[in-house]
């Protein structure tokens, strides 16, 4: 899982991670964990994140970027990245977000002697991890507390599978409207029937 490049039009209104990474390829500068809460308070939620990243680069204490605010700012090559969920989330978010954790054994990379990794990946039980380690335990620290249950190696990778956002709520406009219209037999019995119009 890699850092996701933030699109030019994206704002903090739809951004979920608590940090953002800002880097400039031309200037070879990097701000790995910029706090999103502070950026929201300082710049608001309406500006694109890339425009905010340019302002952060121009306002740097040491060696500020002169290209960021020059003219339209097109000369500046600053980019913003969203870190993957395992970089910032905790077990509470994984449990209540219905995420899945798959452990892949990497025993072949361990030590000087070539080893054979476990054949099958193992799905980790998030409720058990949350009960054992606490709901606020960071996912980034999980590798230091776990081992492969089959071969007991500490050389493994955890793949996090995050479900897509929940679908849009039901819209009654998408379905045909149901109306009540009496039939002759129902009028005689005093009942109404449901028909599609």
mmCIF file of N, CA and C in Angstrom, residues 66-182:
data_model
loop_
_atom_site.group_PDB
_atom_site.id
_atom_site.type_symbol
_atom_site.label_atom_id
_atom_site.label_comp_id
_atom_site.label_asym_id
_atom_site.label_seq_id
_atom_site.Cartn_x
_atom_site.Cartn_y
_atom_site.Cartn_z
ATOM 1 N N UNK A 66 10.250 30.101 -3.122
ATOM 2 C CA UNK A 66 9.864 31.338 -3.785
ATOM 3 C C UNK A 66 8.970 31.110 -4.990
ATOM 4 N N UNK A 67 8.978 29.900 -5.532
ATOM 5 C CA UNK A 67 8.168 29.618 -6.713
ATOM 6 C C UNK A 67 6.700 29.366 -6.374
ATOM 7 N N UNK A 68 6.415 29.017 -5.125
ATOM 8 C CA UNK A 68 5.061 28.610 -4.755
ATOM 9 C C UNK A 68 4.045 29.724 -4.943
ATOM 10 N N UNK A 69 4.416 30.941 -4.604
ATOM 11 C CA UNK A 69 3.466 32.047 -4.710
ATOM 12 C C UNK A 69 3.817 33.016 -5.834
ATOM 13 N N UNK A 70 4.785 32.663 -6.666
ATOM 14 C CA UNK A 70 5.170 33.537 -7.771
ATOM 15 C C UNK A 70 4.151 33.401 -8.900
ATOM 16 N N UNK A 71 3.529 34.483 -9.270
ATOM 17 C CA UNK A 71 2.533 34.468 -10.340
ATOM 18 C C UNK A 71 1.371 33.564 -9.973
ATOM 19 N N UNK A 72 1.070 32.604 -10.818
ATOM 20 C CA UNK A 72 -0.037 31.675 -10.570
ATOM 21 C C UNK A 72 0.405 30.458 -9.763
ATOM 22 N N UNK A 73 1.688 30.337 -9.485
ATOM 23 C CA UNK A 73 2.203 29.202 -8.727
ATOM 24 C C UNK A 73 2.398 27.957 -9.555
ATOM 25 N N UNK A 74 2.276 28.069 -10.883
ATOM 26 C CA UNK A 74 2.418 26.905 -11.756
ATOM 27 C C UNK A 74 3.850 26.375 -11.794
ATOM 28 N N UNK A 75 4.839 27.237 -11.488
ATOM 29 C CA UNK A 75 6.235 26.809 -11.543
ATOM 30 C C UNK A 75 6.591 25.891 -10.377
ATOM 31 N N UNK A 76 5.823 25.963 -9.308
ATOM 32 C CA UNK A 76 6.107 25.157 -8.115
ATOM 33 C C UNK A 76 5.682 23.713 -8.368
ATOM 34 N N UNK A 77 6.531 22.769 -8.008
ATOM 35 C CA UNK A 77 6.222 21.351 -8.227
ATOM 36 C C UNK A 77 5.857 20.621 -6.936
ATOM 37 N N UNK A 78 5.343 21.360 -5.950
ATOM 38 C CA UNK A 78 4.958 20.745 -4.681
ATOM 39 C C UNK A 78 3.754 19.825 -4.909
ATOM 40 N N UNK A 79 3.754 18.689 -4.202
ATOM 41 C CA UNK A 79 2.669 17.716 -4.293
ATOM 42 C C UNK A 79 2.238 17.308 -2.891
ATOM 43 N N UNK A 80 0.993 16.870 -2.782
ATOM 44 C CA UNK A 80 0.456 16.408 -1.499
ATOM 45 C C UNK A 80 0.034 14.954 -1.639
ATOM 46 N N UNK A 81 0.300 14.169 -0.595
ATOM 47 C CA UNK A 81 -0.008 12.742 -0.599
ATOM 48 C C UNK A 81 -0.806 12.392 0.642
ATOM 49 N N UNK A 82 -1.761 11.463 0.455
ATOM 50 C CA UNK A 82 -2.505 10.914 1.592
ATOM 51 C C UNK A 82 -1.834 9.622 2.031
ATOM 52 N N UNK A 83 -1.477 9.509 3.310
ATOM 53 C CA UNK A 83 -0.850 8.257 3.770
ATOM 54 C C UNK A 83 -1.852 7.119 3.779
ATOM 55 N N UNK A 84 -1.384 5.872 3.621
ATOM 56 C CA UNK A 84 -2.305 4.725 3.698
ATOM 57 C C UNK A 84 -2.858 4.577 5.111
ATOM 58 N N UNK A 85 -3.970 3.851 5.224
ATOM 59 C CA UNK A 85 -4.667 3.753 6.509
ATOM 60 C C UNK A 85 -3.794 3.176 7.609
ATOM 61 N N UNK A 86 -2.925 2.196 7.295
ATOM 62 C CA UNK A 86 -2.115 1.592 8.359
ATOM 63 C C UNK A 86 -1.101 2.578 8.924
ATOM 64 N N UNK A 87 -0.880 3.675 8.254
ATOM 65 C CA UNK A 87 0.074 4.688 8.713
ATOM 66 C C UNK A 87 -0.496 5.532 9.858
ATOM 67 N N UNK A 88 -1.834 5.687 9.912
ATOM 68 C CA UNK A 88 -2.421 6.607 10.890
ATOM 69 C C UNK A 88 -3.575 6.024 11.710
ATOM 70 N N UNK A 89 -4.228 4.956 11.241
ATOM 71 C CA UNK A 89 -5.437 4.465 11.916
ATOM 72 C C UNK A 89 -5.106 3.583 13.111
ATOM 73 N N UNK A 90 -6.129 3.306 13.933
ATOM 74 C CA UNK A 90 -5.963 2.413 15.079
ATOM 75 C C UNK A 90 -6.944 1.245 14.974
ATOM 76 N N UNK A 91 -6.876 0.320 15.928
ATOM 77 C CA UNK A 91 -7.705 -0.881 15.881
ATOM 78 C C UNK A 91 -9.193 -0.567 16.027
ATOM 79 N N UNK A 92 -9.534 0.499 16.719
ATOM 80 C CA UNK A 92 -10.937 0.903 16.856
ATOM 81 C C UNK A 92 -11.520 1.226 15.483
ATOM 82 N N UNK A 93 -10.776 2.000 14.698
ATOM 83 C CA UNK A 93 -11.248 2.364 13.362
ATOM 84 C C UNK A 93 -11.329 1.134 12.454
ATOM 85 N N UNK A 94 -10.361 0.223 12.590
ATOM 86 C CA UNK A 94 -10.373 -0.995 11.788
ATOM 87 C C UNK A 94 -11.556 -1.887 12.159
ATOM 88 N N UNK A 95 -11.851 -1.979 13.453
ATOM 89 C CA UNK A 95 -12.945 -2.830 13.921
ATOM 90 C C UNK A 95 -14.293 -2.285 13.468
ATOM 91 N N UNK A 96 -14.522 -1.011 13.708
ATOM 92 C CA UNK A 96 -15.822 -0.419 13.387
ATOM 93 C C UNK A 96 -15.970 -0.063 11.910
ATOM 94 N N UNK A 97 -14.863 -0.033 11.167
ATOM 95 C CA UNK A 97 -14.939 0.170 9.726
ATOM 96 C C UNK A 97 -15.039 -1.129 8.958
ATOM 97 N N UNK A 98 -15.035 -2.270 9.693
ATOM 98 C CA UNK A 98 -15.124 -3.609 9.088
ATOM 99 C C UNK A 98 -13.976 -3.855 8.111
ATOM 100 N N UNK A 99 -12.763 -3.426 8.505
ATOM 101 C CA UNK A 99 -11.588 -3.661 7.680
ATOM 102 C C UNK A 99 -11.121 -5.099 7.885
ATOM 103 N N UNK A 100 -10.350 -5.607 6.931
ATOM 104 C CA UNK A 100 -9.780 -6.944 7.018
ATOM 105 C C UNK A 100 -8.259 -6.834 7.003
ATOM 106 N N UNK A 101 -7.588 -7.664 7.801
ATOM 107 C CA UNK A 101 -6.132 -7.686 7.861
ATOM 108 C C UNK A 101 -5.658 -9.077 7.442
ATOM 109 N N UNK A 102 -4.831 -9.116 6.409
ATOM 110 C CA UNK A 102 -4.302 -10.377 5.895
ATOM 111 C C UNK A 102 -2.791 -10.396 6.136
ATOM 112 N N UNK A 103 -2.307 -11.419 6.849
ATOM 113 C CA UNK A 103 -0.879 -11.549 7.125
ATOM 114 C C UNK A 103 -0.227 -12.428 6.057
ATOM 115 N N UNK A 104 0.840 -11.911 5.443
ATOM 116 C CA UNK A 104 1.611 -12.658 4.457
ATOM 117 C C UNK A 104 2.984 -12.953 5.044
ATOM 118 N N UNK A 105 3.324 -14.234 5.185
ATOM 119 C CA UNK A 105 4.596 -14.648 5.768
ATOM 120 C C UNK A 105 5.737 -14.363 4.788
ATOM 121 N N UNK A 106 6.827 -13.776 5.300
ATOM 122 C CA UNK A 106 8.020 -13.479 4.500
ATOM 123 C C UNK A 106 9.247 -14.176 5.078
ATOM 124 N N UNK A 107 9.097 -15.405 5.548
ATOM 125 C CA UNK A 107 10.213 -16.090 6.206
ATOM 126 C C UNK A 107 11.410 -16.263 5.281
ATOM 127 N N UNK A 108 11.197 -16.259 3.968
ATOM 128 C CA UNK A 108 12.308 -16.433 3.028
ATOM 129 C C UNK A 108 13.315 -15.283 3.102
ATOM 130 N N UNK A 109 12.904 -14.124 3.640
ATOM 131 C CA UNK A 109 13.785 -12.968 3.744
ATOM 132 C C UNK A 109 14.479 -12.891 5.107
ATOM 133 N N UNK A 110 14.261 -13.880 5.956
ATOM 134 C CA UNK A 110 14.757 -13.802 7.322
ATOM 135 C C UNK A 110 16.087 -14.549 7.456
ATOM 136 N N UNK A 111 17.074 -13.909 8.028
ATOM 137 C CA UNK A 111 18.353 -14.559 8.320
ATOM 138 C C UNK A 111 19.201 -14.812 7.082
ATOM 139 N N UNK A 112 20.292 -15.528 7.274
ATOM 140 C CA UNK A 112 21.232 -15.814 6.199
ATOM 141 C C UNK A 112 20.839 -17.050 5.406
ATOM 142 N N UNK A 113 20.076 -17.934 6.006
ATOM 143 C CA UNK A 113 19.694 -19.182 5.357
ATOM 144 C C UNK A 113 18.327 -19.012 4.696
ATOM 145 N N UNK A 114 18.213 -19.490 3.468
ATOM 146 C CA UNK A 114 16.955 -19.374 2.745
ATOM 147 C C UNK A 114 15.900 -20.266 3.394
ATOM 148 N N UNK A 115 14.724 -19.691 3.641
ATOM 149 C CA UNK A 115 13.640 -20.451 4.240
ATOM 150 C C UNK A 115 12.419 -20.446 3.341
ATOM 151 N N UNK A 116 11.495 -21.310 3.649
ATOM 152 C CA UNK A 116 10.277 -21.408 2.861
ATOM 153 C C UNK A 116 9.146 -20.715 3.628
ATOM 154 N N UNK A 117 8.484 -19.729 2.995
ATOM 155 C CA UNK A 117 7.396 -19.040 3.706
ATOM 156 C C UNK A 117 6.161 -19.932 3.812
ATOM 157 N N UNK A 118 5.290 -19.598 4.715
ATOM 158 C CA UNK A 118 4.032 -20.316 4.858
ATOM 159 C C UNK A 118 3.212 -20.142 3.580
ATOM 160 N N UNK A 119 2.552 -21.206 3.166
ATOM 161 C CA UNK A 119 1.872 -21.210 1.866
ATOM 162 C C UNK A 119 0.639 -20.311 1.852
ATOM 163 N N UNK A 120 -0.147 -20.343 2.897
ATOM 164 C CA UNK A 120 -1.415 -19.627 2.912
ATOM 165 C C UNK A 120 -1.327 -18.344 3.733
ATOM 166 N N UNK A 121 -1.879 -17.253 3.209
ATOM 167 C CA UNK A 121 -1.991 -16.045 4.040
ATOM 168 C C UNK A 121 -3.016 -16.274 5.153
ATOM 169 N N UNK A 122 -2.885 -15.533 6.217
ATOM 170 C CA UNK A 122 -3.735 -15.724 7.393
ATOM 171 C C UNK A 122 -4.512 -14.438 7.648
ATOM 172 N N UNK A 123 -5.839 -14.576 7.801
ATOM 173 C CA UNK A 123 -6.650 -13.398 8.142
ATOM 174 C C UNK A 123 -6.615 -13.205 9.654
ATOM 175 N N UNK A 124 -6.214 -12.010 10.067
ATOM 176 C CA UNK A 124 -6.135 -11.690 11.492
ATOM 177 C C UNK A 124 -7.517 -11.327 12.017
ATOM 178 N N UNK A 125 -7.774 -11.674 13.271
ATOM 179 C CA UNK A 125 -9.058 -11.390 13.899
ATOM 180 C C UNK A 125 -8.975 -10.037 14.601
ATOM 181 N N UNK A 126 -9.621 -9.038 14.028
ATOM 182 C CA UNK A 126 -9.530 -7.664 14.543
ATOM 183 C C UNK A 126 -10.121 -7.541 15.954
ATOM 184 N N UNK A 127 -11.305 -8.146 16.260
ATOM 185 C CA UNK A 127 -11.809 -8.031 17.633
ATOM 186 C C UNK A 127 -10.847 -8.593 18.675
ATOM 187 N N UNK A 128 -10.177 -9.706 18.373
ATOM 188 C CA UNK A 128 -9.217 -10.286 19.320
ATOM 189 C C UNK A 128 -8.014 -9.358 19.505
ATOM 190 N N UNK A 129 -7.506 -8.798 18.402
ATOM 191 C CA UNK A 129 -6.392 -7.848 18.511
ATOM 192 C C UNK A 129 -6.791 -6.634 19.339
ATOM 193 N N UNK A 130 -8.011 -6.139 19.127
ATOM 194 C CA UNK A 130 -8.485 -4.974 19.877
ATOM 195 C C UNK A 130 -8.621 -5.300 21.359
ATOM 196 N N UNK A 131 -9.089 -6.504 21.684
ATOM 197 C CA UNK A 131 -9.227 -6.900 23.095
ATOM 198 C C UNK A 131 -7.867 -7.067 23.757
ATOM 199 N N UNK A 132 -6.888 -7.591 23.017
ATOM 200 C CA UNK A 132 -5.568 -7.852 23.592
ATOM 201 C C UNK A 132 -4.697 -6.604 23.680
ATOM 202 N N UNK A 133 -4.750 -5.761 22.664
ATOM 203 C CA UNK A 133 -3.835 -4.621 22.583
ATOM 204 C C UNK A 133 -4.481 -3.280 22.927
ATOM 205 N N UNK A 134 -5.799 -3.224 22.957
ATOM 206 C CA UNK A 134 -6.501 -1.968 23.236
ATOM 207 C C UNK A 134 -7.011 -1.343 21.956
ATOM 208 N N UNK A 135 -8.152 -0.668 22.060
ATOM 209 C CA UNK A 135 -8.788 -0.114 20.862
ATOM 210 C C UNK A 135 -8.007 1.038 20.239
ATOM 211 N N UNK A 136 -7.164 1.710 21.028
ATOM 212 C CA UNK A 136 -6.418 2.851 20.495
ATOM 213 C C UNK A 136 -5.017 2.465 19.995
ATOM 214 N N UNK A 137 -4.747 1.165 19.872
ATOM 215 C CA UNK A 137 -3.438 0.708 19.403
ATOM 216 C C UNK A 137 -3.293 1.027 17.917
ATOM 217 N N UNK A 138 -2.190 1.664 17.551
ATOM 218 C CA UNK A 138 -1.951 2.089 16.174
ATOM 219 C C UNK A 138 -1.612 0.891 15.284
ATOM 220 N N UNK A 139 -2.171 0.889 14.077
ATOM 221 C CA UNK A 139 -1.909 -0.203 13.136
ATOM 222 C C UNK A 139 -0.451 -0.244 12.709
ATOM 223 N N UNK A 140 0.208 0.910 12.678
ATOM 224 C CA UNK A 140 1.610 0.969 12.262
ATOM 225 C C UNK A 140 2.522 0.210 13.222
ATOM 226 N N UNK A 141 2.098 0.031 14.495
ATOM 227 C CA UNK A 141 2.919 -0.656 15.492
ATOM 228 C C UNK A 141 2.597 -2.149 15.591
ATOM 229 N N UNK A 142 1.656 -2.610 14.787
ATOM 230 C CA UNK A 142 1.195 -3.997 14.899
ATOM 231 C C UNK A 142 2.294 -5.000 14.559
ATOM 232 N N UNK A 143 3.172 -4.672 13.627
ATOM 233 C CA UNK A 143 4.249 -5.600 13.253
ATOM 234 C C UNK A 143 5.183 -5.910 14.421
ATOM 235 N N UNK A 144 5.351 -4.972 15.335
ATOM 236 C CA UNK A 144 6.259 -5.201 16.465
ATOM 237 C C UNK A 144 5.645 -6.092 17.540
ATOM 238 N N UNK A 145 4.330 -6.314 17.501
ATOM 239 C CA UNK A 145 3.655 -7.085 18.549
ATOM 240 C C UNK A 145 3.149 -8.442 18.082
ATOM 241 N N UNK A 146 3.271 -8.734 16.777
ATOM 242 C CA UNK A 146 2.725 -9.989 16.249
ATOM 243 C C UNK A 146 3.834 -10.878 15.707
ATOM 244 N N UNK A 147 3.492 -12.131 15.469
ATOM 245 C CA UNK A 147 4.362 -13.068 14.765
ATOM 246 C C UNK A 147 3.474 -14.023 13.980
ATOM 247 N N UNK A 148 4.048 -14.668 12.998
ATOM 248 C CA UNK A 148 3.291 -15.610 12.176
ATOM 249 C C UNK A 148 2.847 -16.771 13.062
ATOM 250 N N UNK A 149 1.549 -17.093 13.119
ATOM 251 C CA UNK A 149 1.097 -18.173 14.006
ATOM 252 C C UNK A 149 1.536 -19.567 13.549
ATOM 253 N N UNK A 150 1.925 -19.723 12.279
ATOM 254 C CA UNK A 150 2.330 -21.036 11.777
ATOM 255 C C UNK A 150 3.795 -21.330 12.042
ATOM 256 N N UNK A 151 4.682 -20.363 11.708
ATOM 257 C CA UNK A 151 6.128 -20.626 11.821
ATOM 258 C C UNK A 151 6.808 -19.729 12.861
ATOM 259 N N UNK A 152 6.080 -18.815 13.476
ATOM 260 C CA UNK A 152 6.561 -17.935 14.545
ATOM 261 C C UNK A 152 7.630 -16.942 14.083
ATOM 262 N N UNK A 153 7.690 -16.657 12.790
ATOM 263 C CA UNK A 153 8.633 -15.648 12.327
ATOM 264 C C UNK A 153 8.055 -14.256 12.543
ATOM 265 N N UNK A 154 8.938 -13.295 12.683
ATOM 266 C CA UNK A 154 8.513 -11.898 12.781
ATOM 267 C C UNK A 154 8.694 -11.177 11.447
ATOM 268 N N UNK A 155 8.999 -11.942 10.416
ATOM 269 C CA UNK A 155 9.160 -11.383 9.078
ATOM 270 C C UNK A 155 7.870 -11.622 8.293
ATOM 271 N N UNK A 156 7.028 -10.616 8.240
ATOM 272 C CA UNK A 156 5.739 -10.733 7.557
ATOM 273 C C UNK A 156 5.265 -9.341 7.153
ATOM 274 N N UNK A 157 4.248 -9.313 6.332
ATOM 275 C CA UNK A 157 3.579 -8.071 5.946
ATOM 276 C C UNK A 157 2.102 -8.214 6.251
ATOM 277 N N UNK A 158 1.475 -7.107 6.660
ATOM 278 C CA UNK A 158 0.036 -7.108 6.896
ATOM 279 C C UNK A 158 -0.611 -6.254 5.823
ATOM 280 N N UNK A 159 -1.507 -6.874 5.075
ATOM 281 C CA UNK A 159 -2.252 -6.167 4.029
ATOM 282 C C UNK A 159 -3.608 -5.772 4.595
ATOM 283 N N UNK A 160 -3.914 -4.479 4.535
ATOM 284 C CA UNK A 160 -5.193 -3.991 5.045
ATOM 285 C C UNK A 160 -6.161 -3.809 3.888
ATOM 286 N N UNK A 161 -7.327 -4.387 4.018
ATOM 287 C CA UNK A 161 -8.377 -4.266 3.005
ATOM 288 C C UNK A 161 -9.483 -3.408 3.606
ATOM 289 N N UNK A 162 -9.635 -2.223 3.038
ATOM 290 C CA UNK A 162 -10.630 -1.268 3.529
ATOM 291 C C UNK A 162 -11.816 -1.286 2.564
ATOM 292 N N UNK A 163 -13.016 -1.605 3.053
ATOM 293 C CA UNK A 163 -14.179 -1.625 2.155
ATOM 294 C C UNK A 163 -14.451 -0.234 1.572
ATOM 295 N N UNK A 164 -15.079 -0.225 0.417
ATOM 296 C CA UNK A 164 -15.484 1.029 -0.199
ATOM 297 C C UNK A 164 -16.474 1.733 0.712
ATOM 298 N N UNK A 165 -16.610 3.052 0.538
ATOM 299 C CA UNK A 165 -17.609 3.757 1.351
ATOM 300 C C UNK A 165 -18.999 3.165 1.138
ATOM 301 N N UNK A 166 -19.842 3.347 2.147
ATOM 302 C CA UNK A 166 -21.187 2.788 2.071
ATOM 303 C C UNK A 166 -21.940 3.393 0.894
ATOM 304 N N UNK A 167 -22.818 2.616 0.255
ATOM 305 C CA UNK A 167 -23.549 3.158 -0.887
ATOM 306 C C UNK A 167 -24.469 4.295 -0.483
ATOM 307 N N UNK A 168 -24.871 5.079 -1.468
ATOM 308 C CA UNK A 168 -25.761 6.213 -1.210
ATOM 309 C C UNK A 168 -27.079 5.702 -0.635
ATOM 310 N N UNK A 169 -27.717 6.517 0.228
ATOM 311 C CA UNK A 169 -28.985 6.078 0.809
ATOM 312 C C UNK A 169 -30.054 5.879 -0.266
ATOM 313 N N UNK A 170 -31.048 5.070 0.079
ATOM 314 C CA UNK A 170 -32.130 4.752 -0.853
ATOM 315 C C UNK A 170 -32.854 6.016 -1.286
ATOM 316 N N UNK A 171 -33.100 6.127 -2.574
ATOM 317 C CA UNK A 171 -33.817 7.270 -3.121
ATOM 318 C C UNK A 171 -35.149 6.788 -3.676
ATOM 319 N N UNK A 172 -36.270 7.254 -3.134
ATOM 320 C CA UNK A 172 -37.568 6.782 -3.627
ATOM 321 C C UNK A 172 -37.840 7.217 -5.064
ATOM 322 N N UNK A 173 -37.143 8.238 -5.558
ATOM 323 C CA UNK A 173 -37.359 8.703 -6.927
ATOM 324 C C UNK A 173 -36.911 7.656 -7.946
ATOM 325 N N UNK A 174 -36.015 6.745 -7.562
ATOM 326 C CA UNK A 174 -35.507 5.744 -8.487
ATOM 327 C C UNK A 174 -36.522 4.632 -8.747
ATOM 328 N N UNK A 175 -37.454 4.409 -7.834
ATOM 329 C CA UNK A 175 -38.453 3.350 -7.966
ATOM 330 C C UNK A 175 -39.770 3.937 -8.462
ATOM 331 N N UNK A 176 -40.559 3.144 -9.194
ATOM 332 C CA UNK A 176 -41.876 3.656 -9.619
ATOM 333 C C UNK A 176 -42.769 3.876 -8.410
ATOM 334 N N UNK A 177 -43.572 4.904 -8.491
ATOM 335 C CA UNK A 177 -44.448 5.249 -7.379
ATOM 336 C C UNK A 177 -45.628 4.275 -7.324
ATOM 337 N N UNK A 178 -45.952 3.852 -6.139
ATOM 338 C CA UNK A 178 -47.101 2.973 -5.939
ATOM 339 C C UNK A 178 -48.298 3.816 -5.517
ATOM 340 N N UNK A 179 -49.416 3.581 -6.176
ATOM 341 C CA UNK A 179 -50.634 4.327 -5.848
ATOM 342 C C UNK A 179 -51.763 3.344 -5.557
ATOM 343 N N UNK A 180 -52.673 3.788 -4.738
ATOM 344 C CA UNK A 180 -53.844 2.972 -4.411
ATOM 345 C C UNK A 180 -54.968 3.307 -5.393
ATOM 346 N N UNK A 181 -55.537 2.251 -5.988
ATOM 347 C CA UNK A 181 -56.673 2.434 -6.888
ATOM 348 C C UNK A 181 -57.625 1.266 -6.654
ATOM 349 N N UNK A 182 -58.848 1.551 -6.360
ATOM 350 C CA UNK A 182 -59.788 0.446 -6.088
ATOM 351 C C UNK A 182 -60.221 -0.246 -7.375
#
